[in-house]
N, CA and C atoms as an extended XYZ file, in Angstrom:
483
Properties=species:S:1:pos:R:3:atomname:S:1:resname:S:1:resid:I:1 pbc="F F F"
N        19.031       95.455       61.117 N   MET     1
C        19.864       94.970       60.037 CA  MET     1
C        20.610       93.729       60.534 C   MET     1
N        20.590       92.697       59.740 N   SER     2
C        21.294       91.483       60.130 CA  SER     2
C        22.751       91.556       59.703 C   SER     2
N        23.529       90.607       60.163 N   ILE     3
C        24.964       90.600       59.886 CA  ILE     3
C        25.235       90.364       58.408 C   ILE     3
N        24.378       89.603       57.742 N   SER     4
C        24.633       89.277       56.346 CA  SER     4
C        24.321       90.425       55.378 C   SER     4
N        23.511       91.404       55.815 N   GLU     5
C        23.178       92.512       54.909 CA  GLU     5
C        24.332       93.508       54.864 C   GLU     5
N        24.743       93.898       53.652 N   PRO     6
C        25.817       94.890       53.572 CA  PRO     6
C        25.300       96.268       53.965 C   PRO     6
N        26.160       97.035       54.597 N   LYS     7
C        25.805       98.391       55.001 CA  LYS     7
C        25.945       99.299       53.787 C   LYS     7
N        24.892      100.069       53.486 N   LEU     8
C        24.932      100.972       52.348 CA  LEU     8
C        25.818      102.164       52.664 C   LEU     8
N        26.704      102.480       51.746 N   ALA     9
C        27.595      103.623       51.930 CA  ALA     9
C        26.847      104.898       51.552 C   ALA     9
N        26.882      105.859       52.458 N   ARG    10
C        26.245      107.146       52.185 CA  ARG    10
C        27.291      108.130       51.722 C   ARG    10
N        26.888      108.943       50.769 N   ARG    11
C        27.777      110.008       50.318 CA  ARG    11
C        27.635      111.184       51.270 C   ARG    11
N        28.715      111.887       51.514 N   PRO    12
C        28.601      113.090       52.346 CA  PRO    12
C        27.707      114.119       51.658 C   PRO    12
N        26.996      114.895       52.461 N   ASP    13
C        26.095      115.917       51.948 CA  ASP    13
C        26.930      117.112       51.475 C   ASP    13
N        27.023      117.285       50.154 N   GLY    14
C        27.856      118.335       49.568 CA  GLY    14
C        27.404      119.733       49.937 C   GLY    14
N        26.093      119.950       49.968 N   ALA    15
C        25.573      121.279       50.323 CA  ALA    15
C        25.917      121.619       51.765 C   ALA    15
N        25.794      120.654       52.661 N   ALA    16
C        26.125      120.895       54.066 CA  ALA    16
C        27.620      121.144       54.235 C   ALA    16
N        28.454      120.428       53.491 N   LEU    17
C        29.898      120.686       53.568 CA  LEU    17
C        30.227      122.086       53.059 C   LEU    17
N        29.532      122.528       52.023 N   PHE    18
C        29.735      123.879       51.501 CA  PHE    18
C        29.344      124.923       52.549 C   PHE    18
N        28.230      124.694       53.224 N   ILE    19
C        27.793      125.606       54.281 CA  ILE    19
C        28.816      125.631       55.416 C   ILE    19
N        29.368      124.470       55.755 N   ALA    20
C        30.389      124.413       56.806 CA  ALA    20
C        31.623      125.232       56.424 C   ALA    20
N        32.011      125.158       55.161 N   VAL    21
C        33.161      125.942       54.692 CA  VAL    21
C        32.852      127.436       54.785 C   VAL    21
N        31.647      127.825       54.380 N   ILE    22
C        31.248      129.237       54.451 CA  ILE    22
C        31.290      129.723       55.902 C   ILE    22
N        30.761      128.932       56.838 N   LEU    23
C        30.785      129.304       58.249 CA  LEU    23
C        32.218      129.468       58.748 C   LEU    23
N        33.095      128.548       58.359 N   ALA    24
C        34.490      128.624       58.788 CA  ALA    24
C        35.188      129.847       58.190 C   ALA    24
N        34.883      130.162       56.935 N   VAL    25
C        35.486      131.339       56.296 CA  VAL    25
C        35.035      132.615       56.996 C   VAL    25
N        33.750      132.712       57.320 N   ILE    26
C        33.250      133.894       58.024 CA  ILE    26
C        33.932      134.027       59.381 C   ILE    26
N        34.069      132.916       60.095 N   ALA    27
C        34.768      132.948       61.385 CA  ALA    27
C        36.216      133.393       61.198 C   ALA    27
N        36.866      132.890       60.157 N   GLY    28
C        38.244      133.288       59.891 CA  GLY    28
C        38.375      134.767       59.580 C   GLY    28
N        37.437      135.303       58.818 N   VAL    29
C        37.462      136.737       58.494 CA  VAL    29
C        37.269      137.566       59.759 C   VAL    29
N        36.358      137.144       60.631 N   ILE    30
C        36.146      137.872       61.885 CA  ILE    30
C        37.414      137.872       62.723 C   ILE    30
N        38.048      136.716       62.859 N   ILE    31
C        39.282      136.624       63.657 CA  ILE    31
C        40.382      137.466       63.023 C   ILE    31
N        40.523      137.394       61.709 N   TRP    32
C        41.547      138.171       61.012 CA  TRP    32
C        41.334      139.666       61.223 C   TRP    32
N        40.087      140.126       61.050 N   GLN    33
C        39.795      141.542       61.216 CA  GLN    33
C        39.985      141.994       62.666 C   GLN    33
N        39.667      141.140       63.611 N   MET    34
C        39.853      141.512       65.019 CA  MET    34
C        41.334      141.599       65.366 C   MET    34
N        42.157      140.785       64.720 N   ASN    35
C        43.604      140.876       64.962 CA  ASN    35
C        44.192      142.151       64.374 C   ASN    35
N        43.554      142.709       63.350 N   LEU    36
C        44.006      143.964       62.763 CA  LEU    36
C        43.540      145.178       63.562 C   LEU    36
N        42.514      144.995       64.381 N   MET    37
C        41.934      146.110       65.130 CA  MET    37
C        42.865      146.521       66.269 C   MET    37
N        43.127      147.803       66.351 N   ARG    38
C        43.969      148.339       67.419 CA  ARG    38
C        43.078      148.795       68.565 C   ARG    38
N        43.276      148.201       69.734 N   VAL    39
C        42.470      148.508       70.903 CA  VAL    39
C        43.364      149.203       71.928 C   VAL    39
N        42.896      150.303       72.512 N   PRO    40
C        43.683      150.967       73.553 CA  PRO    40
C        43.966      150.016       74.713 C   PRO    40
N        45.115      150.177       75.378 N   PRO    41
C        45.483      149.259       76.469 CA  PRO    41
C        44.443      149.179       77.586 C   PRO    41
N        43.703      150.239       77.807 N   VAL    42
C        42.697      150.232       78.867 CA  VAL    42
C        41.594      149.225       78.556 C   VAL    42
N        41.291      149.024       77.269 N   GLN    43
C        40.188      148.150       76.868 CA  GLN    43
C        40.645      146.755       76.447 C   GLN    43
N        41.915      146.427       76.595 N   GLN    44
C        42.405      145.158       76.060 CA  GLN    44
C        41.874      143.935       76.791 C   GLN    44
N        41.622      144.028       78.068 N   ARG    45
C        41.156      142.840       78.791 CA  ARG    45
C        39.731      142.479       78.380 C   ARG    45
N        38.804      143.350       78.649 N   VAL    46
C        37.419      143.142       78.244 CA  VAL    46
C        36.992      144.407       77.521 C   VAL    46
N        36.872      144.288       76.238 N   GLY    47
C        36.539      145.456       75.438 CA  GLY    47
C        35.790      145.063       74.189 C   GLY    47
N        35.995      145.800       73.133 N   PRO    48
C        35.238      145.566       71.905 CA  PRO    48
C        35.642      144.302       71.156 C   PRO    48
N        36.653      143.597       71.605 N   THR    49
C        37.079      142.386       70.895 CA  THR    49
C        36.426      141.118       71.428 C   THR    49
N        35.868      141.152       72.615 N   VAL    50
C        35.345      139.935       73.235 CA  VAL    50
C        34.179      139.354       72.438 C   VAL    50
N        33.205      140.173       72.126 N   PHE    51
C        32.008      139.662       71.457 CA  PHE    51
C        32.305      139.121       70.059 C   PHE    51
N        33.084      139.813       69.223 N   PRO    52
C        33.388      139.227       67.908 CA  PRO    52
C        34.127      137.890       68.007 C   PRO    52
N        35.028      137.769       68.983 N   TYR    53
C        35.712      136.478       69.148 CA  TYR    53
C        34.720      135.397       69.588 C   TYR    53
N        33.754      135.744       70.426 N   ALA    54
C        32.737      134.773       70.838 CA  ALA    54
C        31.895      134.334       69.633 C   ALA    54
N        31.546      135.285       68.773 N   ILE    55
C        30.782      134.953       67.562 CA  ILE    55
C        31.611      134.046       66.653 C   ILE    55
N        32.886      134.379       66.475 N   ALA    56
C        33.758      133.556       65.638 CA  ALA    56
C        33.879      132.143       66.202 C   ALA    56
N        34.012      132.038       67.525 N   GLY    57
C        34.086      130.718       68.160 CA  GLY    57
C        32.814      129.914       67.939 C   GLY    57
N        31.660      130.583       68.061 N   ALA    58
C        30.386      129.899       67.829 CA  ALA    58
C        30.271      129.452       66.373 C   ALA    58
N        30.739      130.288       65.440 N   LEU    59
C        30.695      129.904       64.027 CA  LEU    59
C        31.606      128.708       63.741 C   LEU    59
N        32.752      128.664       64.395 N   ILE    60
C        33.654      127.516       64.223 CA  ILE    60
C        32.994      126.244       64.750 C   ILE    60
N        32.355      126.335       65.927 N   LEU    61
C        31.649      125.166       66.468 CA  LEU    61
C        30.512      124.725       65.547 C   LEU    61
N        29.770      125.686       65.004 N   LEU    62
C        28.711      125.343       64.048 CA  LEU    62
C        29.283      124.691       62.794 C   LEU    62
N        30.415      125.187       62.344 N   SER    63
C        31.052      124.615       61.165 CA  SER    63
C        31.467      123.162       61.420 C   SER    63
N        32.070      122.928       62.569 N   ILE    64
C        32.491      121.558       62.909 CA  ILE    64
C        31.277      120.636       63.020 C   ILE    64
N        30.230      121.101       63.691 N   GLY    65
C        29.007      120.292       63.809 CA  GLY    65
C        28.369      120.009       62.463 C   GLY    65
N        28.419      120.991       61.565 N   THR    66
C        27.854      120.803       60.229 CA  THR    66
C        28.654      119.776       59.443 C   THR    66
N        29.983      119.810       59.572 N   VAL    67
C        30.821      118.819       58.889 CA  VAL    67
C        30.511      117.415       59.405 C   VAL    67
N        30.407      117.273       60.718 N   VAL    68
C        30.116      115.957       61.298 CA  VAL    68
C        28.762      115.447       60.800 C   VAL    68
N        27.752      116.304       60.823 N   SER    69
C        26.425      115.896       60.352 CA  SER    69
C        26.431      115.577       58.858 C   SER    69
N        27.206      116.335       58.084 N   ALA    70
C        27.274      116.084       56.643 CA  ALA    70
C        27.938      114.748       56.354 C   ALA    70
N        28.995      114.426       57.087 N   LEU    71
C        29.691      113.159       56.862 CA  LEU    71
C        28.852      111.972       57.316 C   LEU    71
N        28.061      112.156       58.342 N   ARG    72
C        27.174      111.088       58.809 CA  ARG    72
C        25.950      110.930       57.911 C   ARG    72
N        25.631      111.963       57.151 N   GLY    73
C        24.432      111.932       56.320 CA  GLY    73
C        23.174      112.079       57.140 C   GLY    73
N        23.248      112.833       58.237 N   SER    74
C        22.099      112.927       59.140 CA  SER    74
C        21.177      114.104       58.859 C   SER    74
N        21.438      114.857       57.782 N   PHE    75
C        20.519      115.923       57.419 CA  PHE    75
C        19.312      115.328       56.718 C   PHE    75
N        18.121      115.881       56.952 N   PRO    76
C        16.945      115.344       56.257 CA  PRO    76
C        17.028      115.638       54.760 C   PRO    76
N        16.355      114.817       53.995 N   ALA    77
C        16.335      115.012       52.541 CA  ALA    77
C        15.648      116.335       52.216 C   ALA    77
N        16.213      117.063       51.277 N   ARG    78
C        15.659      118.351       50.883 CA  ARG    78
C        14.799      118.188       49.638 C   ARG    78
N        13.792      119.054       49.574 N   GLU    79
C        12.967      119.077       48.373 CA  GLU    79
C        13.740      119.746       47.257 C   GLU    79
N        13.350      119.442       46.035 N   LYS    80
C        13.977      120.098       44.886 CA  LYS    80
C        13.621      121.572       44.930 C   LYS    80
N        14.623      122.421       44.776 N   GLY    81
C        14.420      123.863       44.850 CA  GLY    81
C        13.719      124.417       43.630 C   GLY    81
N        12.999      125.498       43.838 N   SER    82
C        12.322      126.189       42.757 CA  SER    82
C        13.020      127.527       42.544 C   SER    82
N        13.247      127.890       41.298 N   MET    83
C        13.960      129.129       40.988 CA  MET    83
C        13.072      130.360       41.125 C   MET    83
N        11.771      130.231       40.939 N   ALA    84
C        10.880      131.393       40.941 CA  ALA    84
C        10.959      132.208       42.238 C   ALA    84
N        10.898      131.602       43.427 N   PRO    85
C        11.005      132.415       44.641 CA  PRO    85
C        12.336      133.159       44.750 C   PRO    85
N        13.414      132.507       44.350 N   MET    86
C        14.717      133.169       44.407 CA  MET    86
C        14.779      134.337       43.435 C   MET    86
N        14.175      134.177       42.264 N   VAL    87
C        14.163      135.266       41.281 CA  VAL    87
C        13.387      136.464       41.826 C   VAL    87
N        12.243      136.220       42.479 N   TRP    88
C        11.462      137.312       43.064 CA  TRP    88
C        12.263      138.052       44.135 C   TRP    88
N        12.935      137.302       45.003 N   ILE    89
C        13.683      137.933       46.096 CA  ILE    89
C        14.881      138.707       45.554 C   ILE    89
N        15.614      138.135       44.608 N   VAL    90
C        16.750      138.845       44.014 CA  VAL    90
C        16.270      140.076       43.257 C   VAL    90
N        15.132      139.970       42.578 N   ALA    91
C        14.572      141.136       41.882 CA  ALA    91
C        14.217      142.232       42.882 C   ALA    91
N        13.688      141.850       44.035 N   GLY    92
C        13.386      142.825       45.076 CA  GLY    92
C        14.633      143.506       45.596 C   GLY    92
N        15.697      142.731       45.799 N   LEU    93
C        16.973      143.317       46.245 CA  LEU    93
C        17.530      144.279       45.201 C   LEU    93
N        17.472      143.883       43.941 N   LEU    94
C        17.958      144.763       42.872 CA  LEU    94
C        17.119      146.035       42.785 C   LEU    94
N        15.802      145.883       42.915 N   ALA    95
C        14.932      147.061       42.885 CA  ALA    95
C        15.278      148.006       44.030 C   ALA    95
N        15.524      147.448       45.208 N   GLN    96
C        15.882      148.297       46.344 CA  GLN    96
C        17.201      149.017       46.103 C   GLN    96
N        18.183      148.302       45.613 N   ILE    97
C        19.488      148.907       45.355 CA  ILE    97
C        19.375      150.017       44.318 C   ILE    97
N        18.627      149.769       43.258 N   LEU    98
C        18.517      150.746       42.175 CA  LEU    98
C        17.646      151.951       42.537 C   LEU    98
N        16.652      151.763       43.391 N   LEU    99
C        15.712      152.837       43.690 CA  LEU    99
C        15.990      153.577       44.994 C   LEU    99
N        16.895      153.083       45.803 N   LEU   100
C        17.118      153.657       47.131 CA  LEU   100
C        17.477      155.133       47.083 C   LEU   100
N        18.367      155.517       46.187 N   SER   101
C        18.815      156.907       46.165 CA  SER   101
C        17.823      157.831       45.465 C   SER   101
N        16.993      157.318       44.568 N   THR   102
C        16.066      158.185       43.837 CA  THR   102
C        14.655      158.162       44.422 C   THR   102
N        14.120      156.995       44.693 N   ALA   103
C        12.743      156.890       45.185 CA  ALA   103
C        12.667      156.977       46.698 C   ALA   103
N        13.791      156.786       47.382 N   GLY   104
C        13.801      156.860       48.833 CA  GLY   104
C        13.670      155.503       49.492 C   GLY   104
N        13.865      155.523       50.808 N   PHE   105
C        13.877      154.295       51.602 CA  PHE   105
C        12.526      153.587       51.575 C   PHE   105
N        11.438      154.327       51.739 N   ALA   106
C        10.124      153.704       51.878 CA  ALA   106
C         9.703      152.967       50.611 C   ALA   106
N         9.852      153.597       49.468 N   VAL   107
C         9.435      152.956       48.211 CA  VAL   107
C        10.349      151.774       47.894 C   VAL   107
N        11.667      151.973       48.012 N   ALA   108
C        12.611      150.903       47.676 CA  ALA   108
C        12.439      149.702       48.601 C   ALA   108
N        12.318      149.955       49.892 N   THR   109
C        12.169      148.855       50.845 CA  THR   109
C        10.775      148.247       50.753 C   THR   109
N         9.777      149.054       50.432 N   GLY   110
C         8.429      148.515       50.214 CA  GLY   110
C         8.390      147.541       49.055 C   GLY   110
N         9.123      147.860       47.988 N   LEU   111
C         9.198      146.926       46.854 CA  LEU   111
C         9.932      145.647       47.242 C   LEU   111
N        11.003      145.790       48.031 N   LEU   112
C        11.701      144.596       48.512 CA  LEU   112
C        10.750      143.725       49.325 C   LEU   112
N         9.982      144.345       50.202 N   PHE   113
C         8.997      143.608       51.005 CA  PHE   113
C         7.999      142.880       50.104 C   PHE   113
N         7.453      143.596       49.135 N   ALA   114
C         6.426      143.024       48.259 CA  ALA   114
C         6.981      141.881       47.416 C   ALA   114
N         8.168      142.071       46.858 N   PHE   115
C         8.754      141.020       46.017 CA  PHE   115
C         9.122      139.794       46.856 C   PHE   115
N         9.591      140.015       48.077 N   THR   116
C         9.908      138.891       48.952 CA  THR   116
C         8.635      138.149       49.337 C   THR   116
N         7.577      138.892       49.636 N   ALA   117
C         6.294      138.251       49.945 CA  ALA   117
C         5.809      137.432       48.751 C   ALA   117
N         5.957      137.982       47.549 N   LYS   118
C         5.572      137.249       46.335 CA  LYS   118
C         6.404      135.976       46.187 C   LYS   118
N         7.704      136.075       46.498 N   GLY   119
C         8.572      134.905       46.437 CA  GLY   119
C         8.149      133.814       47.406 C   GLY   119
N         7.595      134.224       48.553 N   PHE   120
C         7.108      133.252       49.526 CA  PHE   120
C         5.654      132.862       49.293 C   PHE   120
N         5.079      133.338       48.179 N   GLY   121
C         3.728      132.948       47.815 CA  GLY   121
C         2.630      133.698       48.541 C   GLY   121
N         2.932      134.882       49.046 N   ARG   122
C         1.947      135.657       49.800 CA  ARG   122
C         1.425      136.827       48.985 C   ARG   122
N         0.147      136.938       48.870 N   GLY   123
C        -0.544      138.097       48.337 CA  GLY   123
C        -0.120      138.598       46.978 C   GLY   123
N        -1.015      139.279       46.291 N   PRO   124
C        -0.680      139.888       45.008 CA  PRO   124
C         0.133      141.165       45.227 C   PRO   124
N         0.885      141.559       44.204 N   LEU   125
C         1.744      142.741       44.319 CA  LEU   125
C         0.942      144.015       44.577 C   LEU   125
N        -0.237      144.137       43.993 N   TRP   126
C        -1.031      145.355       44.199 CA  TRP   126
C        -1.392      145.542       45.660 C   TRP   126
N        -1.384      144.452       46.420 N   GLN   127
C        -1.717      144.524       47.839 CA  GLN   127
C        -0.464      144.640       48.706 C   GLN   127
N         0.597      143.912       48.356 N   THR   128
C         1.783      143.889       49.216 CA  THR   128
C         2.681      145.110       49.026 C   THR   128
N         2.655      145.747       47.863 N   ILE   129
C         3.487      146.939       47.666 CA  ILE   129
C         3.045      148.070       48.605 C   ILE   129
N         1.749      148.432       48.660 N   PRO   130
C         1.367      149.490       49.609 CA  PRO   130
C         1.632      149.122       51.065 C   PRO   130
N         1.397      147.861       51.425 N   ILE   131
C         1.669      147.426       52.801 CA  ILE   131
C         3.155      147.578       53.109 C   ILE   131
N         3.999      147.147       52.188 N   GLY   132
C         5.439      147.273       52.384 CA  GLY   132
C         5.891      148.717       52.486 C   GLY   132
N         5.313      149.582       51.673 N   ILE   133
C         5.692      151.001       51.715 CA  ILE   133
C         5.282      151.625       53.042 C   ILE   133
N         4.105      151.291       53.534 N   VAL   134
C         3.658      151.839       54.828 CA  VAL   134
C         4.571      151.368       55.958 C   VAL   134
N         4.900      150.069       55.979 N   PHE   135
C         5.810      149.561       57.010 CA  PHE   135
C         7.188      150.215       56.900 C   PHE   135
N         7.702      150.333       55.691 N   ALA   136
C         9.023      150.923       55.495 CA  ALA   136
C         9.018      152.399       55.865 C   ALA   136
N         7.920      153.092       55.596 N   LEU   137
C         7.812      154.501       55.971 CA  LEU   137
C         7.810      154.649       57.492 C   LEU   137
N         7.145      153.737       58.171 N   LEU   138
C         7.155      153.729       59.634 CA  LEU   138
C         8.568      153.486       60.164 C   LEU   138
N         9.269      152.521       59.583 N   VAL   139
C        10.648      152.243       59.979 CA  VAL   139
C        11.534      153.461       59.705 C   VAL   139
N        11.368      154.082       58.537 N   TRP   140
C        12.153      155.271       58.209 CA  TRP   140
C        11.905      156.369       59.231 C   TRP   140
N        10.639      156.578       59.586 N   PHE   141
C        10.298      157.630       60.544 CA  PHE   141
C        10.954      157.368       61.899 C   PHE   141
N        10.901      156.128       62.366 N   ILE   142
C        11.492      155.786       63.665 CA  ILE   142
C        13.002      156.011       63.635 C   ILE   142
N        13.671      155.537       62.581 N   PHE   143
C        15.117      155.651       62.527 CA  PHE   143
C        15.589      157.055       62.176 C   PHE   143
N        14.966      157.683       61.187 N   ALA   144
C        15.438      158.995       60.728 CA  ALA   144
C        15.024      160.112       61.678 C   ALA   144
N        13.794      160.092       62.134 N   ARG   145
C        13.326      161.173       63.006 CA  ARG   145
C        13.572      160.866       64.479 C   ARG   145
N        13.233      159.650       64.885 N   GLY   146
C        13.362      159.300       66.302 CA  GLY   146
C        14.796      159.109       66.759 C   GLY   146
N        15.587      158.384       65.982 N   LEU   147
C        16.969      158.098       66.367 CA  LEU   147
C        17.983      158.997       65.682 C   LEU   147
N        17.516      159.868       64.802 N   GLN   148
C        18.373      160.818       64.085 CA  GLN   148
C        19.441      160.127       63.237 C   GLN   148
N        19.092      158.988       62.651 N   LEU   149
C        20.003      158.289       61.746 CA  LEU   149
C        19.723      158.735       60.316 C   LEU   149
N        20.726      158.671       59.488 N   SER   150
C        20.594      159.137       58.111 CA  SER   150
C        20.177      157.985       57.199 C   SER   150
N        18.938      158.057       56.712 N   LEU   151
C        18.442      157.096       55.738 CA  LEU   151
C        18.024      157.873       54.494 C   LEU   151
N        18.130      157.268       53.306 N   PRO   152
C        17.771      157.983       52.079 CA  PRO   152
C        16.310      158.430       52.088 C   PRO   152
N        16.107      159.693       51.803 N   ALA   153
C        14.755      160.246       51.774 CA  ALA   153
C        14.323      160.457       50.328 C   ALA   153
N        13.112      160.036       50.037 N   GLY   154
C        12.530      160.243       48.722 CA  GLY   154
C        11.331      161.156       48.838 C   GLY   154
N        10.486      161.180       47.828 N   PRO   155
C         9.322      162.067       47.840 CA  PRO   155
C         8.376      161.813       49.022 C   PRO   155
N         8.126      160.547       49.372 N   LEU   156
C         7.231      160.251       50.484 CA  LEU   156
C         7.809      160.709       51.816 C   LEU   156
N         9.083      160.481       52.012 N   GLU   157
C         9.718      160.863       53.265 CA  GLU   157
C         9.742      162.384       53.440 C   GLU   157
N         9.844      163.116       52.339 N   ARG   158
C         9.877      164.569       52.423 CA  ARG   158
C         8.515      165.155       52.778 C   ARG   158
N         7.439      164.388       52.627 N   LEU   159
C         6.115      164.850       53.007 CA  LEU   159
C         5.908      164.837       54.519 C   LEU   159
N         6.708      164.008       55.215 N   LEU   160
C         6.543      163.900       56.674 CA  LEU   160
C         7.218      165.081       57.366 C   LEU   160
N         6.630      165.572       58.466 N   PRO   161
C         7.241      166.699       59.189 CA  PRO   161
C         8.532      166.296       59.875 C   PRO   161
């Protein structure tokens, strides 16, 4: 660029600034909640508060870096978003929430898997729903039977020993 050419003014990236605010808010919530947590004196030096504070610090650094990049305009240009993938993923989340207590973990999470795959443009539903249910049933078995954690059981889960 020569001296005679005017420098084009760039607008700050609004989406990146919004993300920076979200990161800072999450860090603030973590710090606030950790200040409310009562820790026994034996654990005060190095205990359950160290890791959350480290995460909050990292989120603050990410927030600051995001603000700097947004003000510089150094983020690459984004493609125009499509609503269809988001609708598929949100529909999958809603299906999981609504079916978790009645159909069980495997069916509800299998539908979430299938709808998310559809949102990302992968496979037809008739193929991804059974695949998702099998994977979710495997996850349920590992967590519920192997680790003795409580996950919602539906008709499929009750068939397993």
